[in-house]
Short mmCIF file of C-alpha atoms in Angstrom, two decimals:
data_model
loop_
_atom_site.label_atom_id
_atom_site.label_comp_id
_atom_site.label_asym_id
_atom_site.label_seq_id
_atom_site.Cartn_x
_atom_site.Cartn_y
_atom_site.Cartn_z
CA UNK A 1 13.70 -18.10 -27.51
CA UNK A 2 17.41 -17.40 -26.34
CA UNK A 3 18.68 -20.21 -29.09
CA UNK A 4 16.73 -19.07 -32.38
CA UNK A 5 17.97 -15.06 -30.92
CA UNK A 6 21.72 -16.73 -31.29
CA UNK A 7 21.02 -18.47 -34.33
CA UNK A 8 20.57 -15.34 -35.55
CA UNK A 9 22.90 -13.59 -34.06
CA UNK A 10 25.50 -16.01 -35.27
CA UNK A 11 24.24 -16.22 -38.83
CA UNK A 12 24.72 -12.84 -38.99
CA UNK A 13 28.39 -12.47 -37.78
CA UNK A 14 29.06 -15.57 -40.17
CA UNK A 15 27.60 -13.66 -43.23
CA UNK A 16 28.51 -10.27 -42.15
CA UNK A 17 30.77 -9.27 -44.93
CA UNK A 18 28.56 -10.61 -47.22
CA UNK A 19 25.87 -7.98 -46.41
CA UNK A 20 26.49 -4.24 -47.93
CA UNK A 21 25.97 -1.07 -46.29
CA UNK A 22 22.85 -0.23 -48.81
CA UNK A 23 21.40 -3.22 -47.64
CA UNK A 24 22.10 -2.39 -43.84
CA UNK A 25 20.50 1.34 -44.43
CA UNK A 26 17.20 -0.37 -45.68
CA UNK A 27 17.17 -2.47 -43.28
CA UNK A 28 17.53 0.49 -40.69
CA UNK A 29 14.73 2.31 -42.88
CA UNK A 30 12.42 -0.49 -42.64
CA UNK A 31 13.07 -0.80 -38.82
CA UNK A 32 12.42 3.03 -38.14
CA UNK A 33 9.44 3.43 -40.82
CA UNK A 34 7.90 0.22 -38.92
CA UNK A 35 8.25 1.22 -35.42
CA UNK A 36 7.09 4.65 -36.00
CA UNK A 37 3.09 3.31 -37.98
CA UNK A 38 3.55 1.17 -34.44
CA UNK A 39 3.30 4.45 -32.38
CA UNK A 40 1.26 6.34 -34.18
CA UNK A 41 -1.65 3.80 -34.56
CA UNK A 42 -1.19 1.55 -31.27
CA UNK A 43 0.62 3.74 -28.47
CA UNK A 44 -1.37 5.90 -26.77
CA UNK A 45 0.24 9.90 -26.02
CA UNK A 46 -0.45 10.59 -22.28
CA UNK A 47 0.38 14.46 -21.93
CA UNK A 48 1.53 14.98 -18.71
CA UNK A 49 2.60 18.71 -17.46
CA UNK A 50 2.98 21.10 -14.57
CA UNK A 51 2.85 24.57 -15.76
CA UNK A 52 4.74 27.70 -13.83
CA UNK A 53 6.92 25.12 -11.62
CA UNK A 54 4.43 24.17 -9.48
CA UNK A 55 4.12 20.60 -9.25
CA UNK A 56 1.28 18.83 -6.67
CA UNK A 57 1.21 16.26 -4.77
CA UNK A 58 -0.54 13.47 -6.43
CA UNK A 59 -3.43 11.32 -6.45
CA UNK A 60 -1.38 8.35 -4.89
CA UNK A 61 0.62 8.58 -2.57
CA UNK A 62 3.20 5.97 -3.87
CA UNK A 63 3.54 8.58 -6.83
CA UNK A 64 4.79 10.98 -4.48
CA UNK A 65 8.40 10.35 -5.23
CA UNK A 66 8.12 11.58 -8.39
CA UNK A 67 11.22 13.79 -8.69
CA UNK A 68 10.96 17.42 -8.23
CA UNK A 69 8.04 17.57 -5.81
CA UNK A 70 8.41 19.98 -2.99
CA UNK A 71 5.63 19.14 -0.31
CA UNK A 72 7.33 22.47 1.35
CA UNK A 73 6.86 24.90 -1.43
CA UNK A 74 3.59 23.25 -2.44
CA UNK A 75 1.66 24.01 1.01
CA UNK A 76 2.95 27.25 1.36
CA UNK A 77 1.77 28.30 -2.32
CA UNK A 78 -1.62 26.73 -1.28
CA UNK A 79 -1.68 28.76 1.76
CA UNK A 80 -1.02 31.89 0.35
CA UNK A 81 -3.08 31.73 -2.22
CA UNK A 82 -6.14 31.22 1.15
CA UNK A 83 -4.76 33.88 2.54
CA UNK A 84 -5.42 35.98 -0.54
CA UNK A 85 -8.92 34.31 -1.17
CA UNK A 86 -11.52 35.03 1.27
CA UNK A 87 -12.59 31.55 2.91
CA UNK A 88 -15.91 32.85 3.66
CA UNK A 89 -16.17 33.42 -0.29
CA UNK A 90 -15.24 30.14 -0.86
CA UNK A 91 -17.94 27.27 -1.07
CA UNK A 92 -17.64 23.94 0.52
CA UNK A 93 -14.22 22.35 -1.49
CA UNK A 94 -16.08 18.96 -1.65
CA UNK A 95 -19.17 18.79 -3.61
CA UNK A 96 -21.44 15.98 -3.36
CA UNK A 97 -21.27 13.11 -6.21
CA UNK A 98 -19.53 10.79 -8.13
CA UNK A 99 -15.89 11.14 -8.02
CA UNK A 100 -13.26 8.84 -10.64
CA UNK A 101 -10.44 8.15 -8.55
CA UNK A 102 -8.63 5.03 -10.24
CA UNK A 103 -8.17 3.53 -13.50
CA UNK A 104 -9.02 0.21 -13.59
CA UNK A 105 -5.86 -0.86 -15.26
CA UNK A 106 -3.99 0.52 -12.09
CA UNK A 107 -5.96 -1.94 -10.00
CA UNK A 108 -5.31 -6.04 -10.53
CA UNK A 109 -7.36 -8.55 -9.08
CA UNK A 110 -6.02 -9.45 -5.84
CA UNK A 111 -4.55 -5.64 -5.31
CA UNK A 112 -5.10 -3.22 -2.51
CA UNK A 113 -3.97 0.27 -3.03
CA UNK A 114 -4.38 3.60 -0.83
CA UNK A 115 -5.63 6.50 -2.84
CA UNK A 116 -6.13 10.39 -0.87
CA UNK A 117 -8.42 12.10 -1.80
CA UNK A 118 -11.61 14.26 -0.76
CA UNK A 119 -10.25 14.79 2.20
CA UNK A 120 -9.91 11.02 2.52
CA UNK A 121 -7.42 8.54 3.02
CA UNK A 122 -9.21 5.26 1.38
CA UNK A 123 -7.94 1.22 0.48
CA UNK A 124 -9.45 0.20 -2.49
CA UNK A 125 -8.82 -3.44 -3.77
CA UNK A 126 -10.27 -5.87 -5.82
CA UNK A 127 -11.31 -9.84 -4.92
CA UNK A 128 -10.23 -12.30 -7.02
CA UNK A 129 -13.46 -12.41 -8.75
CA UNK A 130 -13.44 -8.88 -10.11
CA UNK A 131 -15.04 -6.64 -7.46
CA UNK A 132 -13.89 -4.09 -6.38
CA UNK A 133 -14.59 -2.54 -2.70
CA UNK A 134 -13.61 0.93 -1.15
CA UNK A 135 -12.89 0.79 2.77
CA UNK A 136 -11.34 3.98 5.06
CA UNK A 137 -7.88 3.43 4.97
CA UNK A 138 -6.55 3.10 8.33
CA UNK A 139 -7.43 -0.02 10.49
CA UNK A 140 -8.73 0.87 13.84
CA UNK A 141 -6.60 -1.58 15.56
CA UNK A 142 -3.01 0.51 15.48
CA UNK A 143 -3.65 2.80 12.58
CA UNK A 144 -1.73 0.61 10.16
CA UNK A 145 -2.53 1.95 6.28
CA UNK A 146 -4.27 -1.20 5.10
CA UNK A 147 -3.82 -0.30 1.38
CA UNK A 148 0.42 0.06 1.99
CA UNK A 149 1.12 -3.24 2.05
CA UNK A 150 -2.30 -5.24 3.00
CA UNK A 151 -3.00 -8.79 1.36
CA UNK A 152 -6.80 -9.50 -0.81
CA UNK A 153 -8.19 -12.56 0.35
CA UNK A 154 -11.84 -13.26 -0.67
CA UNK A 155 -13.82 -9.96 -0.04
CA UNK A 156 -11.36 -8.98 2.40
CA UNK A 157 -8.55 -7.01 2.99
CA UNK A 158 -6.06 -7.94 5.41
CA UNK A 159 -4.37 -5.23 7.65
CA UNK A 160 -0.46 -6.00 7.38
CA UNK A 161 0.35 -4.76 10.83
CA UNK A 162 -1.53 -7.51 12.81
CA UNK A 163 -3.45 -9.22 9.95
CA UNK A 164 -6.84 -8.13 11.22
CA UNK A 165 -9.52 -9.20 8.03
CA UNK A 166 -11.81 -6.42 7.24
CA UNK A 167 -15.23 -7.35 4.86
CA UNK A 168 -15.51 -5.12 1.64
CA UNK A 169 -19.60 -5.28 1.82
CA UNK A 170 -19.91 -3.76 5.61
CA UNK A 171 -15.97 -2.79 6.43
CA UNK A 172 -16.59 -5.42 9.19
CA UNK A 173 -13.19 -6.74 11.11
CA UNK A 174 -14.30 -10.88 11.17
CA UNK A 175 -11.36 -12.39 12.21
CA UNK A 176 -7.95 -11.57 14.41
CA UNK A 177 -5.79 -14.44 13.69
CA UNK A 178 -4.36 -14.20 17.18
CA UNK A 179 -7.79 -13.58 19.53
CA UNK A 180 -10.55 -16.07 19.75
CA UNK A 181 -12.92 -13.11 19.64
CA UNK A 182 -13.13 -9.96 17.73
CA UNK A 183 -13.79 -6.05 20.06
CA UNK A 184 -17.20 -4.75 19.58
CA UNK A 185 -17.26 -1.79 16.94
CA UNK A 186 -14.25 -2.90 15.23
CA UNK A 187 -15.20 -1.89 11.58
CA UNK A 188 -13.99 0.77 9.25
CA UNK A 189 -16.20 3.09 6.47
CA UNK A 190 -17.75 1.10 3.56
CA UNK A 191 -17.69 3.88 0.50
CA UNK A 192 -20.05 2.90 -2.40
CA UNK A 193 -18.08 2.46 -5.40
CA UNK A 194 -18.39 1.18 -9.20
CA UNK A 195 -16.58 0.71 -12.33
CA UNK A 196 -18.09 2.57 -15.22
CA UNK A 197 -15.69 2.61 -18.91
CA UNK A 198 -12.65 1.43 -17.44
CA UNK A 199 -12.80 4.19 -13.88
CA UNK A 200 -13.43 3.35 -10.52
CA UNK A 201 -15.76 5.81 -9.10
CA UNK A 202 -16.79 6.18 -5.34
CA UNK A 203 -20.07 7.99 -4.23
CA UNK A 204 -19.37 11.32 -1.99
CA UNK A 205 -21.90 12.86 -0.09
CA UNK A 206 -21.88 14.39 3.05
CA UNK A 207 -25.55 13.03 3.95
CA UNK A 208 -25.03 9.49 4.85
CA UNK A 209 -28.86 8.53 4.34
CA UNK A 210 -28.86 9.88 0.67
CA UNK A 211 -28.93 7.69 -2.60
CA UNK A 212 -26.58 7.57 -5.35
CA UNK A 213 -27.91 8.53 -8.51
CA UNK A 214 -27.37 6.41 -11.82
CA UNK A 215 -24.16 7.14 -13.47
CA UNK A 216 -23.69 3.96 -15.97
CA UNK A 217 -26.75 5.50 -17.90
CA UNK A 218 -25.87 9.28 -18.51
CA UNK A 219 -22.15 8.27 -19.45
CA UNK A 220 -23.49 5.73 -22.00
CA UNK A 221 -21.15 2.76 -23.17
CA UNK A 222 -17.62 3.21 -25.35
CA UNK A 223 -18.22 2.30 -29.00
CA UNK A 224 -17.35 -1.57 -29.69
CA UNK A 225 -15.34 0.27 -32.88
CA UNK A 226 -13.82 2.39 -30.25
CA UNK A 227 -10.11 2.20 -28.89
CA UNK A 228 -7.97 4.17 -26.22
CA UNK A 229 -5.93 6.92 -27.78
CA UNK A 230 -4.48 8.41 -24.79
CA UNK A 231 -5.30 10.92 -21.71
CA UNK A 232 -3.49 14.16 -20.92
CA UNK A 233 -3.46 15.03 -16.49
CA UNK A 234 -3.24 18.16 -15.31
CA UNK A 235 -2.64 19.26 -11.26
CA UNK A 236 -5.03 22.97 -10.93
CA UNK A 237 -4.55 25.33 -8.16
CA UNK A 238 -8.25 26.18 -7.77
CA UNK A 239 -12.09 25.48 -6.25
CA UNK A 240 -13.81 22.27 -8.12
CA UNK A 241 -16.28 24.47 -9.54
CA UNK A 242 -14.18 26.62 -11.13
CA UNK A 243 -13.56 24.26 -13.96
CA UNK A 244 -17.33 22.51 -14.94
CA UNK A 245 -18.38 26.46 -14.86
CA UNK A 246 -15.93 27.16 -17.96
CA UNK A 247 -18.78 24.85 -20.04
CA UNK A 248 -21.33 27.55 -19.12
CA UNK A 249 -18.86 30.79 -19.71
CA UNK A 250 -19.59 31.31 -23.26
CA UNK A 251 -17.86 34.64 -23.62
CA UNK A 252 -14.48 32.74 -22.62
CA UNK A 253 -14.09 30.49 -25.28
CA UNK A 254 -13.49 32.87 -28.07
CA UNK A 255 -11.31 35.28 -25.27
CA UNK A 256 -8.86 32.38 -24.82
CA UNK A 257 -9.58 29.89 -27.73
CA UNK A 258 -9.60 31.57 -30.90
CA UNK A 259 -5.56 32.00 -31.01
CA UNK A 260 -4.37 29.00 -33.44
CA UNK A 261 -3.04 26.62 -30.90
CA UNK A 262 -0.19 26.20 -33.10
CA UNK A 263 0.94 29.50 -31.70
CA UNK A 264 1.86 27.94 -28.49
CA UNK A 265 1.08 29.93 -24.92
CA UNK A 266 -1.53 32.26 -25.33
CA UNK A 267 -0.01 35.07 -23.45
CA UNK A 268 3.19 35.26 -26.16
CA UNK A 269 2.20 38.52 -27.77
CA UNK A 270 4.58 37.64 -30.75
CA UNK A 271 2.18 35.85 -33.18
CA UNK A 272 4.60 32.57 -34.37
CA UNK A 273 2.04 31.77 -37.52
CA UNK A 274 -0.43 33.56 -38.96
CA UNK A 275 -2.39 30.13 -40.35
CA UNK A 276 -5.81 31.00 -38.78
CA UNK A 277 -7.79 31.47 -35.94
CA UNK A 278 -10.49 29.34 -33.88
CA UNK A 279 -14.15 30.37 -33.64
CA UNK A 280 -16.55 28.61 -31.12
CA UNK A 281 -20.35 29.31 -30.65
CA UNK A 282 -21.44 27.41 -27.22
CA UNK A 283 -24.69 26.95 -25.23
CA UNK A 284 -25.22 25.78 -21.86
CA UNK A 285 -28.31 24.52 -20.36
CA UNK A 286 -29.18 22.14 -17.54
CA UNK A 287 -31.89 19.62 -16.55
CA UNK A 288 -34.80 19.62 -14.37
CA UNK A 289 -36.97 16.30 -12.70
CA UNK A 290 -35.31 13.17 -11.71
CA UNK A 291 -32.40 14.22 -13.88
CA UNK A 292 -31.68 17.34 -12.36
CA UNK A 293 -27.99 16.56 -11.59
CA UNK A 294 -27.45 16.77 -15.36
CA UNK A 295 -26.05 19.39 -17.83
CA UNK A 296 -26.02 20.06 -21.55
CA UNK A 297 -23.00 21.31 -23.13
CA UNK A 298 -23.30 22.05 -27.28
CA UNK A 299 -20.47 23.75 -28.94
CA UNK A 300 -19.84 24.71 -32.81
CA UNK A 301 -16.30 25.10 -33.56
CA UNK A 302 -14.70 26.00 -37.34
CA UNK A 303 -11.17 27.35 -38.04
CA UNK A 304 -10.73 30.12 -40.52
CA UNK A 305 -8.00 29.72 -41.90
CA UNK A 306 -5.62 32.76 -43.59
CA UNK A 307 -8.60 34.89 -42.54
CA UNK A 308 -10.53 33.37 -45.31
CA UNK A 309 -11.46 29.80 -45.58
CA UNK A 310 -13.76 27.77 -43.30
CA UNK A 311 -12.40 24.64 -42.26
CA UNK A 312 -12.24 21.37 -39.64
CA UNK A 313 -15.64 22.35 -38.76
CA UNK A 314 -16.54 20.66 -35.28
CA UNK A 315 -20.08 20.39 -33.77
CA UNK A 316 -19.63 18.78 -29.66
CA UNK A 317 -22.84 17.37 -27.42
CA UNK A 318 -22.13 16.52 -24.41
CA UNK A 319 -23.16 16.31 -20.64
CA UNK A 320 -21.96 17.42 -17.23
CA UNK A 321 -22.71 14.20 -14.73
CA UNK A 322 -22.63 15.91 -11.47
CA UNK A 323 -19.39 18.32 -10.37
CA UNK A 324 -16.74 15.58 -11.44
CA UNK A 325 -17.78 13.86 -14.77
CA UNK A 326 -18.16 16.05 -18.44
CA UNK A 327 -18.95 13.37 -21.14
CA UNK A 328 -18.19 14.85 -24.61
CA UNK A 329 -18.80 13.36 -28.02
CA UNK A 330 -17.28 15.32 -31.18
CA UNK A 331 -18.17 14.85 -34.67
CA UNK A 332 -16.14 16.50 -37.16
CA UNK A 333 -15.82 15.67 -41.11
CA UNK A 334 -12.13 15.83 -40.01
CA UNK A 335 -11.81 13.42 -37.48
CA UNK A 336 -14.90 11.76 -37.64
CA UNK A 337 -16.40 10.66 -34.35
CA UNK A 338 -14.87 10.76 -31.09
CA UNK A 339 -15.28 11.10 -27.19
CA UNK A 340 -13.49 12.35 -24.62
CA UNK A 341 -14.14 11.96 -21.24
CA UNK A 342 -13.56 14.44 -18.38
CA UNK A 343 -12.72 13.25 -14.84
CA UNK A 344 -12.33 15.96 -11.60
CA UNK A 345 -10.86 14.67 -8.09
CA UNK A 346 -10.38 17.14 -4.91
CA UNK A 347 -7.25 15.95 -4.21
CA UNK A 348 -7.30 18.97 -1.22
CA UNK A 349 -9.67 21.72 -1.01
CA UNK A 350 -7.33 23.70 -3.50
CA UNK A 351 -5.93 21.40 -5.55
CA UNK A 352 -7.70 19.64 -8.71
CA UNK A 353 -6.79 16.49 -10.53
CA UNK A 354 -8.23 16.53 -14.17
CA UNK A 355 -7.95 13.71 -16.80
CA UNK A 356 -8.93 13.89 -20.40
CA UNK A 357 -9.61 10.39 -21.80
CA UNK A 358 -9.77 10.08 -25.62
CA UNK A 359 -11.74 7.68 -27.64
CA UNK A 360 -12.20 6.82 -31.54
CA UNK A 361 -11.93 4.73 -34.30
CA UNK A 362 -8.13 3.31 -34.73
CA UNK A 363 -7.76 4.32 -38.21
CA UNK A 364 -7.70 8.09 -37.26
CA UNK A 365 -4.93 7.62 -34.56
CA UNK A 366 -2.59 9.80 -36.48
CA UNK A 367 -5.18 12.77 -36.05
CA UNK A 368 -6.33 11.70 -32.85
CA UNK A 369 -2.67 12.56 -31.61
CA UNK A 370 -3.04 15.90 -33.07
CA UNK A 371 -6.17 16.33 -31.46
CA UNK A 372 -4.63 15.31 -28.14
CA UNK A 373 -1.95 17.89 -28.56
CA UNK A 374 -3.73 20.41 -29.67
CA UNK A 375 -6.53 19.76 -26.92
CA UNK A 376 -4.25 19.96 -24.25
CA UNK A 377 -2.91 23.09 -25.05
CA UNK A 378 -6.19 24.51 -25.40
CA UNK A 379 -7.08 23.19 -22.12
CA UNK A 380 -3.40 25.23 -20.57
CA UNK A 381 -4.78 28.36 -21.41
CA UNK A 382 -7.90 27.63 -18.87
CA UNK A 383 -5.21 26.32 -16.29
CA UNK A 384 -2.87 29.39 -16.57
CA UNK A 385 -5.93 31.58 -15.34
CA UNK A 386 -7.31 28.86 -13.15
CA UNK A 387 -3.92 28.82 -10.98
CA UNK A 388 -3.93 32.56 -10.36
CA UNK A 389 -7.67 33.64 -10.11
CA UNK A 390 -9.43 33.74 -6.71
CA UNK A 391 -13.20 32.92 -6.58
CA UNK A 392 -15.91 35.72 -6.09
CA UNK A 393 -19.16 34.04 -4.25
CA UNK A 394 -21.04 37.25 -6.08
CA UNK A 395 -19.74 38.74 -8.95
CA UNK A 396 -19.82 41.23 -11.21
CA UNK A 397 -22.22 39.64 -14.06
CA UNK A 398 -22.38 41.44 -17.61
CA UNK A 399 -25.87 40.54 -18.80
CA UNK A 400 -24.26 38.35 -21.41
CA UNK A 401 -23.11 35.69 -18.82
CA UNK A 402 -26.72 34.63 -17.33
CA UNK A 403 -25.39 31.30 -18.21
CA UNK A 404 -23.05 31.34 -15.70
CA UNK A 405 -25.39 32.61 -13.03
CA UNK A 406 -27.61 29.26 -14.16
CA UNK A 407 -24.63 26.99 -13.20
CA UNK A 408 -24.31 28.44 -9.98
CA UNK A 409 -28.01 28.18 -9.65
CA UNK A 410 -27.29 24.40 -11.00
CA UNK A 411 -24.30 23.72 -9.14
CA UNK A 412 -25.81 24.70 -5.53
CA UNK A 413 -27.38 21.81 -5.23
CA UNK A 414 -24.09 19.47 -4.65
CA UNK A 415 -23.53 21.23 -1.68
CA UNK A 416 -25.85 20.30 1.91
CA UNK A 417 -25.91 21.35 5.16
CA UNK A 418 -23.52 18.78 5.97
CA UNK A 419 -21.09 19.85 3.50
CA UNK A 420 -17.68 20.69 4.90
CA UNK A 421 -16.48 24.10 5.33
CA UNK A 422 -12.97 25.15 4.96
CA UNK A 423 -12.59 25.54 8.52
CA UNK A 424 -13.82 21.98 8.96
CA UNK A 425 -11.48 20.30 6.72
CA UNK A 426 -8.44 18.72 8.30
CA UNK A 427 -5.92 19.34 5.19
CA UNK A 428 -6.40 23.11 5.79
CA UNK A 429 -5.48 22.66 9.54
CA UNK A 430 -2.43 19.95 8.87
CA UNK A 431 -1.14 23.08 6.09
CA UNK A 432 -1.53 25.06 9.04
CA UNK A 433 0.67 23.04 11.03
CA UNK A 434 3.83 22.01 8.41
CA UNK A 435 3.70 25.81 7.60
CA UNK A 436 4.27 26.60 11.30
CA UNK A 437 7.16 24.13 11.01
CA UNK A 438 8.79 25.16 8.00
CA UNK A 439 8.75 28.77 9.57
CA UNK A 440 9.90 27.33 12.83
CA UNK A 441 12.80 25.48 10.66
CA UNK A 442 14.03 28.51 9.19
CA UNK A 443 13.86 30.61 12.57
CA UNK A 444 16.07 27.89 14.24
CA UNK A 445 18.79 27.93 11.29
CA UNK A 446 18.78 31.41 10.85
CA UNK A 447 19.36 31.98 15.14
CA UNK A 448 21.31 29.02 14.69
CA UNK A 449 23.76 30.74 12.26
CA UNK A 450 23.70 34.11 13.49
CA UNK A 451 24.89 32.62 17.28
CA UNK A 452 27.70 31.01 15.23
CA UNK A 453 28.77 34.19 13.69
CA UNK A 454 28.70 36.00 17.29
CA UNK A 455 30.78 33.25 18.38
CA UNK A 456 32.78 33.64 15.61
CA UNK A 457 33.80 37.48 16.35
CA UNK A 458 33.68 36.93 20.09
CA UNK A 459 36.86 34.33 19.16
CA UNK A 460 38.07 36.98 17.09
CA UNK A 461 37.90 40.14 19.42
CA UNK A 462 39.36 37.71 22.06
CA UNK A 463 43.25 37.88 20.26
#
């Protein structure tokens, strides 16, 4: 490959003067015109973007280098916005269900990786042979992280402190390669877990005895005809159920939505274009029986545009799978048909990681990047009220929003008897503590400087 690239290379030099500049700005046209179709039709647009500066820790903690993340400034904007909120208002922060916490494409086969969330520090990696397990992170040994820098071998992972072998099936410890016996009880948590459209989900519940319920079946198979477009991720300062419950808030959509998204944040009062505006009818309505844990979402969109003409007329079906999973498919004469797929993970009790997924047709990539875009923007509007709202257990219901008393209703049943409290959960008592020790920080340089400056005028009085 590095000869015919010097062929080339030389063959051009030779023949360089023989080439004229029209020629060269063709071939620069050609070049540009090509990579650009390549884009639009075959790269996927991830939108990623932290709005009003405050930027979360993430999902992995090998992503926490990413620059401008302030673990500091992030748990003290946490805790104050408990101490505004009532706890006692707040419900459990970890709802019982399925939960997507890794691509599959972030996980090769003979990988382990650590992943926190859920309160939860967890190893997942997958065998050689395409399974994938889900173990409690930290071996019971020495505490060693087995997911920062353990080995796959078979169904196991391998601890790299001491290179104790745990068993995905059971979280069983059979083999120390340095004892001719292994300690009684020497096991770690075995999370259920399975891949459904390209996600890696694990089962949460806070009764250990109940079942999971089918989740391959309500979020139906991808298209064949189907490709990736892209995903946009979004870190929310809020309760989980603050964000399924904005399917079942009809009066909201047209509130926040009906601005042209053109117009860019939805608080500008300056109106940038006047092209049109957004108009959404929705209904909200959940399941009963065996499928209880189910939602239906059904929304009518059409933009009138100048005021005048109906257009890009959208009808959307779709289910919410749980508290985690919405499953949306959109048919529009504009875009065709599509789905997008929404994703939820606690990463702590106030903080929210949601992922759009977008899936259609690869002919319609060009508008599918629109949609993306314009999606996403949509879905800031929600996330600017999200980050600054504090939860009411019972409020004030115009007779309008029954729906959203029905999600509650609906909602209630993710939560058990078992179900962590905020005073149970150990993130709110470790924010606690690195609060206490940024304060403590600060005391200690400010006593620290103002002894110096006593010093300072003691030397000074002294002559």
């Amino acid at each position: 490959m590095a000869s015919y690239s010097l062929f080339w290379m030389l063959l051009l030099k030779n023949n360089w003067k023989l080439i004229s500049n029209d020629f060269v700005i063709y071939l620069w046209t050609l070049a540009v015109t090509v990579i650009r179709i390549y884009w639009i039709f075959f790269v996927p647009l991830v939108w990623k973007k932290d709005l009003d500066n405050e930027k979360c820790s993430f999902l992995r903690k090998t992503e926490n280098a990413v620059g401008g993340y302030n673990p500091k400034r992030d748990t003290i904007n946490r805790l104050r916005k408990l101490k505004i909120q009532k706890i006692t208002e707040l419900p459990p922060p970890y709802p019982n269900g399925w939960y997507g916490i890794l691509k599959s494409s972030q996980l090769k086969a003979g990988e382990a990786t650590c992943v926190s969330c859920l309160g939860e520090d967890l190893v997942i990696f997958r065998t050689k042979k395409n399974i994938v397990f889900i173990l409690d992170a930290y071996c019971p040994h020495l505490g060693a992280n087995l997911g920062i820098g353990g080995s796959v071998a078979d169904d196991c992972v391998i601890c790299p402190f001491h290179q104790w072998k745990f068993r995905g099936t059971d979280g069983l410890c059979i083999n120390i390669p340095y004892s001719t016996s292994v300690p009684k009880g020497s096991k770690v948590k075995k999370w259920i877990s399975q891949e459904v459209d390209g996600f890696i989900f694990i089962w949460y519940h806070a009764e250990q005895t109940e079942l999971p319920w089918d989740l391959r079946e309500p979020m139906g198979e991808i298209d064949d005809a189907f490709v990736y477009h892209g995903h946009n991720e979004f870190y929310i300062n809020c309760h989980i159920q603050e964000i399924p419950e904005n399917g079942a808030d009809i009066a909201h959509f047209n509130a926040i939505h009906k601005k042209n998204f053109i117009n860019g944040s939805w608080v500008q009062k300056k109106r940038l274009f006047g092209l049109g505006s957004h108009h959404w009818k929705a209904r909200w309505s959940p399941l009963v029986g065996k499928l209880k844990y189910l939602a239906e979402v059904n929304l009518n969109h059409y933009f009138k545009l100048f005021g005048k003409f109906d257009c890009f007329r959208m009808e959307v079906s779709g289910k919410q799978i749980g508290p985690s999973i919405v499953c949306l498919e959109v048919n529009s004469y504009t875009f065709g048909k599509i789905k997008v797929v929404q994703y939820i993970t606690p990463i702590e009790p106030l903080l929210q990681k949601v992922v759009h997924e977008f899936y259609g047709p690869r002919w319609i990539a060009p508008l599918m990047k629109i949609f993306i875009y314009g999606e996403s923007l949509m879905f800031e509007r929600d996330i600017s009220i999200w980050n600054h709202k504090v939860f009411h257990r019972n409020p004030i219901l115009a007779k309008e929003d029954a729906s959203i008393k029905k999600f509650r209703l609906w909602f209630s049943q993710f939560y058990s008897s078992n179900s962590k409290l905020y005073s149970e959960t150990t993130n709110i008592v470790f924010f606690g503590i690195l609060y206490w020790k940024f304060l403590r920080t600060q005391i200690v340089s400010r006593t620290s400087m103002a002894l110096r400056l006593t010093a300072k005028w003691i030397w000074w009085l002294d002559f």
